[in-house]
Short mmCIF file of C-alpha atoms in Angstrom, two decimals:
data_model
loop_
_atom_site.label_atom_id
_atom_site.label_comp_id
_atom_site.label_asym_id
_atom_site.label_seq_id
_atom_site.Cartn_x
_atom_site.Cartn_y
_atom_site.Cartn_z
CA MET A 836 -27.45 5.55 18.68
CA LEU A 837 -28.07 1.55 18.16
CA LEU A 838 -26.51 0.05 15.34
CA ASP A 839 -27.80 -2.75 13.56
CA LYS A 840 -25.89 -6.03 10.98
CA VAL A 841 -26.98 -3.88 8.40
CA SER A 842 -24.87 -0.86 9.81
CA LEU A 843 -21.98 -2.70 11.65
CA ASN A 844 -21.43 -5.27 8.66
CA ALA A 845 -19.73 -2.31 7.18
CA TYR A 846 -16.68 -3.69 8.49
CA LYS A 847 -16.48 -6.37 5.13
CA ALA A 848 -15.24 -4.21 3.46
CA ALA A 849 -12.73 -3.35 5.72
CA GLY A 850 -8.45 -3.94 5.20
CA ASP A 851 -7.50 -6.32 7.88
CA LYS A 852 -4.98 -6.41 10.29
CA THR A 853 -2.31 -6.69 6.99
CA GLU A 854 -2.50 -3.19 5.56
CA LYS A 855 -0.20 -0.73 6.19
CA ARG A 856 -2.37 1.83 6.62
CA GLU A 857 -3.96 0.94 10.06
CA SER A 858 -6.87 3.22 9.39
CA ILE A 859 -8.74 1.54 6.89
CA GLN A 860 -8.79 -0.96 9.89
CA TYR A 861 -11.71 0.90 11.59
CA ILE A 862 -15.58 1.63 10.59
CA GLN A 863 -16.23 4.67 10.82
CA VAL A 864 -19.90 6.18 12.72
CA THR A 865 -20.74 9.33 12.03
CA GLU A 866 -24.77 10.67 12.30
CA LYS A 867 -25.92 9.63 9.57
CA HIS A 868 -24.17 6.89 8.24
CA THR A 869 -21.49 3.91 8.31
CA ILE A 870 -18.63 4.15 6.56
CA ALA A 871 -15.77 1.50 6.10
CA THR A 872 -12.74 1.07 3.69
CA ASP A 873 -9.84 -1.01 2.14
CA GLY A 874 -8.52 1.81 0.35
CA HIS A 875 -10.43 -0.27 -2.51
CA ILE A 876 -14.32 -0.39 -2.18
CA LEU A 877 -15.60 2.00 -0.30
CA VAL A 878 -19.64 0.89 2.06
CA GLN A 879 -21.62 4.12 3.21
CA VAL A 880 -24.60 2.25 5.15
CA GLU A 881 -27.64 5.00 6.51
CA HIS A 882 -28.64 3.75 9.79
CA GLN A 883 -31.54 2.02 11.09
CA LYS A 884 -34.10 4.46 12.54
CA ASP A 885 -37.46 1.86 13.87
CA GLN A 886 -35.57 1.22 16.90
CA LYS A 887 -34.53 4.31 19.25
CA ALA A 888 -31.99 4.36 22.24
CA GLU A 889 -33.46 5.39 24.52
CA GLU A 890 -35.25 2.08 24.13
CA PHE A 891 -32.35 0.13 24.54
CA PRO A 892 -33.00 -2.30 27.87
CA TYR A 893 -29.70 -1.19 29.03
CA THR A 894 -29.48 1.81 31.85
CA GLY A 895 -26.35 3.77 32.69
CA LYS A 896 -25.19 5.29 29.89
CA THR A 897 -25.91 9.00 27.64
CA PRO A 898 -26.55 7.94 24.14
CA ILE A 899 -23.66 9.01 22.30
CA ASP A 900 -23.68 12.47 20.69
CA LEU A 901 -22.54 12.07 16.42
CA SER A 902 -24.43 15.59 15.57
CA GLY A 903 -22.90 18.22 13.52
CA ASP A 904 -18.77 16.33 12.06
CA LYS A 905 -18.32 14.09 15.02
CA ALA A 906 -17.57 10.89 14.61
CA VAL A 907 -15.88 7.19 16.03
CA LEU A 908 -14.22 4.85 14.75
CA ILE A 909 -14.46 1.33 16.01
CA PRO A 910 -11.90 -1.64 14.55
CA ALA A 911 -13.31 -3.86 12.56
CA THR A 912 -12.67 -6.69 15.18
CA VAL A 913 -14.26 -5.21 17.18
CA ALA A 914 -17.77 -4.59 15.27
CA ALA A 915 -17.57 -8.44 14.46
CA ASP A 916 -17.52 -9.96 17.58
CA VAL A 917 -20.03 -7.59 18.20
CA VAL A 918 -22.76 -8.50 15.29
CA LYS A 919 -21.78 -12.38 16.30
CA ARG A 920 -23.00 -11.07 20.03
CA ILE A 921 -26.00 -9.58 18.73
CA PRO A 922 -29.70 -12.19 19.55
CA LYS A 923 -30.81 -14.18 16.08
CA GLY A 924 -33.90 -15.75 15.49
CA LYS A 925 -37.41 -14.12 14.08
CA ASN A 926 -38.18 -14.09 18.23
CA ALA A 927 -35.70 -11.97 19.55
CA PHE A 928 -36.92 -8.40 20.05
CA PRO A 929 -36.47 -5.87 17.68
CA ILE A 930 -34.92 -3.55 19.51
CA LEU A 931 -32.04 -6.41 21.26
CA LYS A 932 -30.94 -6.89 17.73
CA THR A 933 -29.70 -3.40 18.22
CA ALA A 934 -25.93 -2.46 19.93
CA PHE A 935 -26.32 0.44 22.04
CA LEU A 936 -23.53 3.22 20.88
CA SER A 937 -22.39 5.83 24.66
CA ASN A 938 -19.62 7.82 25.90
CA GLY A 939 -18.23 6.05 28.63
CA GLY A 940 -16.44 9.36 29.91
CA ASP A 941 -12.96 9.43 27.86
CA THR A 942 -14.05 6.59 26.08
CA GLN A 943 -16.75 4.83 24.12
CA GLU A 944 -18.56 1.73 24.50
CA ILE A 945 -20.87 -0.60 23.17
CA THR A 946 -23.35 -3.07 24.80
CA THR A 947 -26.11 -6.12 23.41
CA THR A 948 -27.62 -7.80 25.39
CA ASP A 949 -29.68 -10.60 25.42
CA LEU A 950 -32.12 -9.79 28.65
CA THR A 951 -30.02 -11.74 30.87
CA THR A 952 -26.26 -10.41 30.39
CA PRO A 953 -25.26 -7.50 28.29
CA ILE A 954 -22.13 -7.53 27.56
CA THR A 955 -19.93 -3.41 27.29
CA THR A 956 -17.30 -3.06 24.94
CA THR A 957 -15.38 -0.45 26.22
CA LEU A 958 -14.13 1.76 22.89
CA ARG A 959 -10.76 3.84 23.10
CA GLN A 960 -9.96 6.50 19.80
CA PRO A 961 -6.52 6.13 18.35
CA ASP A 962 -4.99 9.11 16.88
CA LEU A 963 -6.00 7.95 13.57
CA LYS A 964 -7.39 10.04 10.83
CA PHE A 965 -9.63 8.16 9.17
CA PRO A 966 -9.48 8.42 5.23
CA ASN A 967 -11.56 11.22 4.27
CA THR A 968 -14.50 8.83 1.59
CA LYS A 969 -16.53 11.95 1.24
CA ALA A 970 -13.79 13.73 -1.39
CA VAL A 971 -14.47 9.86 -3.41
CA TRP A 972 -17.84 10.06 -4.15
CA PRO A 973 -18.83 11.38 -7.61
CA VAL A 974 -20.14 15.48 -7.85
CA GLU A 975 -23.29 15.46 -7.18
CA GLY A 976 -24.32 17.04 -10.56
CA ASP A 977 -22.21 15.67 -13.37
CA PRO A 978 -23.88 13.18 -15.81
CA ILE A 979 -24.80 10.03 -15.60
CA LYS A 980 -23.88 8.18 -18.74
CA ALA A 981 -25.83 4.77 -17.37
CA THR A 982 -26.99 3.50 -14.69
CA VAL A 983 -28.00 -0.33 -14.23
CA TRP A 984 -28.50 -3.43 -11.24
CA ILE A 985 -26.83 -6.41 -11.13
CA ALA A 986 -28.06 -9.53 -8.58
CA ILE A 987 -25.30 -9.19 -6.09
CA PRO A 988 -25.71 -13.60 -6.88
CA VAL A 989 -24.35 -13.08 -10.80
CA LEU A 990 -21.91 -10.88 -9.88
CA HIS A 991 -20.83 -13.39 -6.97
CA LYS A 992 -20.46 -15.93 -9.23
CA VAL A 993 -19.30 -13.87 -12.48
CA LEU A 994 -16.21 -12.84 -9.07
CA ASP A 995 -16.16 -16.37 -8.33
CA CYS A 996 -15.04 -18.21 -11.86
CA LEU A 997 -12.68 -15.14 -12.87
CA SER A 998 -10.21 -15.74 -9.42
CA ALA A 999 -10.53 -19.41 -10.33
CA MET A 1000 -9.11 -18.71 -13.87
CA GLY A 1001 -6.56 -16.44 -12.26
CA ALA A 1002 -7.96 -13.93 -13.33
CA THR A 1003 -6.90 -10.48 -10.69
CA ALA A 1004 -8.47 -7.30 -11.89
CA ILE A 1005 -12.03 -6.63 -14.18
CA GLU A 1006 -12.97 -3.76 -16.67
CA LEU A 1007 -17.01 -3.61 -16.89
CA LYS A 1008 -18.63 -1.71 -19.33
CA VAL A 1009 -22.31 0.03 -19.07
CA ARG A 1010 -23.26 1.35 -23.13
CA LEU A 1011 -26.64 1.89 -22.77
CA PRO A 1012 -29.42 1.86 -19.96
CA GLU A 1013 -30.76 -1.61 -18.51
CA GLN A 1014 -28.26 -3.77 -21.71
CA ALA A 1015 -26.16 -6.38 -20.49
CA VAL A 1016 -23.36 -5.12 -18.69
CA GLU A 1017 -19.16 -6.70 -20.89
CA PHE A 1018 -16.93 -7.20 -18.84
CA ARG A 1019 -12.92 -8.40 -20.20
CA ALA A 1020 -10.81 -9.47 -16.77
CA THR A 1021 -6.88 -9.61 -16.74
CA SER A 1022 -4.17 -10.68 -15.06
CA GLN A 1023 -0.19 -10.77 -15.23
CA GLU A 1024 -0.66 -14.60 -15.43
CA LEU A 1025 -3.45 -13.84 -18.68
CA THR A 1026 -1.50 -12.04 -20.70
CA GLY A 1027 -2.34 -12.52 -24.13
CA ARG A 1028 -5.53 -14.18 -23.36
CA ASN A 1029 -8.63 -12.70 -23.29
CA ILE A 1030 -11.26 -13.29 -20.80
CA THR A 1031 -14.72 -11.40 -21.97
CA GLY A 1032 -18.08 -12.16 -21.17
CA LEU A 1033 -21.95 -10.23 -20.53
CA ILE A 1034 -23.39 -9.83 -17.28
CA MET A 1035 -27.31 -9.47 -17.33
CA PRO A 1036 -29.44 -6.69 -15.52
CA TYR A 1037 -31.68 -7.73 -13.34
CA ARG A 1038 -34.98 -5.97 -13.90
CA MET A 1039 -36.30 -3.97 -10.77
CA GLY A 1040 -40.15 -5.57 -10.11
CA LYS A 1041 -39.92 -8.11 -11.72
#
């Protein structure tokens, strides 16, 4: 299996070492997805399909088998380090912009290379149970009242502004499809003061 930066960057949604639950300090890699959660947010990304594990310029290892319900846990700190090791730049071969996940007997290994120096990190599976993220997904088929797209830079700006104001939580309301999203922010320090506003929807294809 090959993991690119898109998959590995899921570590940014994982819990850090200050979290009491050690299990959320990992990202989970399954047959189809990389998953991360800190208990407040959950990110699930499909694996890349353009590059094949058999084409990775590293021999002697067997690509990991994650068929069925199999999964492997990678510490978020290791995922962050692997992202830094992946070659950058437009001139790097696409296959080099991935990390090779393989079986290593009782352990697993994740390898990157620049065609000169392969670097391998050994993964030992912890005696932990990753959160059952399937249980928190909305049931497929349940009615969706309204949806809206929000540009990520806009969302960043709103959150940065509210954080600077001391807000610690935000309520979002979507009344009609493609209508502006209403928000209300609050915190213990802002009791009695309203912070409200609108986030304009992102127009897909425009």
